[in-house]
Amino acid sequence: MILQTSAVAIILAGSVCGQNISFVSDPGVYGPNLEVAHAYYGQWPTGIAVSSTGRMFSNYPGGLDPENTFNGSNNVYTVGELTSLTAEKPFPSLEMNHPPGGAINYSTTPPTGANYQNYLIGVQSVVIDSLDRLWILDTGRVLTQDGVLVPATYGGPKLIGVDLKTDSVFKTIVFPSTVAYGDSYLNDVRFDLRANLSDSTGGGVAYITDSSASGNNALIIVDLDSGESWRHLGLTRAVRGESQFLPFIWGQPGYYTEAGEPYTSFPIGSDGIALSADGETLYWCPLASRYLYSAPTAKLRARGSASELMAQQSVVNHGQKGVSDGLEMDSNGIIYVGNNEGNAVNVFNPSNGTTLTFVRDPRINWVDTMSVATDGHLYFTVNQLNFASATYPGTDRRVRPFALFRAPLPNGGSKAG
């Protein structure tokens, strides 16, 4: 009994003394101070686009949150303009965001995405081009209230251009079913408006990632003048998610589920995309990967009989850069990549192959979309996607508001021309 009491006393004494020992700890912050550009108290956002006049636009995809799905009677919208620090309004109009009868066609078996070409169904990305025009990328897919992602039908998947001087649509490109499959998920887009591009008709080209959770991943190329579109790198390793990929964000494992199905690893393929400042190189990353890839844009625009082989052989693996959703490029040629596991945004420098931390903050969890603006700032949404019901343990743990932050770019960086 005496020995037992002594042992307890020694343990307690050690415990008390241990409280006075100081260890180095993670400061949790690095880089420039973050400024809150917007707080989303209503619908859940992904994208952000900032015009040269300071107008800001976001999208609210029904393909990732059923509460964003227009059902014919609710008052949600899939594209909005940010009008104050906490307010938003539908854009270009509420009518365009409300397809007749809703975003889901229940007259088909199984239900499918509505096929209206002149209405927005389920927008995943909004981007401002170098002419200060807004482009809207519509997946044509949304979730039912039970969490089932309905397949797209022709007319739903499309790319819409809006003239911000008049807020009117000037271009609609509808993707054929041979380019945007029923299980495709058109994720993000970048534009090269140079008139002298090879294998184009002079009106510029768009590059799109297909992040389909079904594995039909690819890069999609669009001739903006003719409206033609085609796929490259389909089903290759560079556009597909890695097997058994498991991120940890804020200490929580990122297992994935859909409509109550058993948990699995993240299946999402090519997602983030960035175009080099000179337009000669396209960068992208699968969501279920830590690797960054690139290919010469000339190889992606080509459509000859050997073009797919040449595109595949031109792909470069730039190594690991963290778990990233969106990507962005500035005028200095620096690529901004999310590092969601590190509560950070990283920077990849193509000139020396290094990836370094740009900014860290404890408020950062899931960096979704980034936008470099002409005001010299990087804007990025932090939307807690890792806490949505599609991730383990299957309950919605998101806490409003969702964030739009901005940080000053280094070395005088701005939007690439």
CSV table of C-alpha atoms in Angstrom, one decimal, residues 55 91 131-134 162-168:
chain,number,residue,atom,x,y,z
A,55,ARG,CA,-18.5,43.7,-59.4
A,91,PHE,CA,-28.0,37.2,-61.9
A,131,LEU,CA,-12.5,41.4,-72.0
A,132,ASP,CA,-14.3,41.7,-68.7
A,133,ARG,CA,-17.2,39.5,-69.7
A,134,LEU,CA,-18.8,37.0,-67.4
A,162,VAL,CA,-22.8,37.7,-70.4
A,163,ASP,CA,-21.9,41.3,-71.4
A,164,LEU,CA,-21.5,43.1,-68.1
A,165,LYS,CA,-22.1,46.5,-69.8
A,166,THR,CA,-25.7,45.5,-70.5
A,167,ASP,CA,-26.1,42.3,-68.3
A,168,SER,CA,-27.4,40.5,-71.3
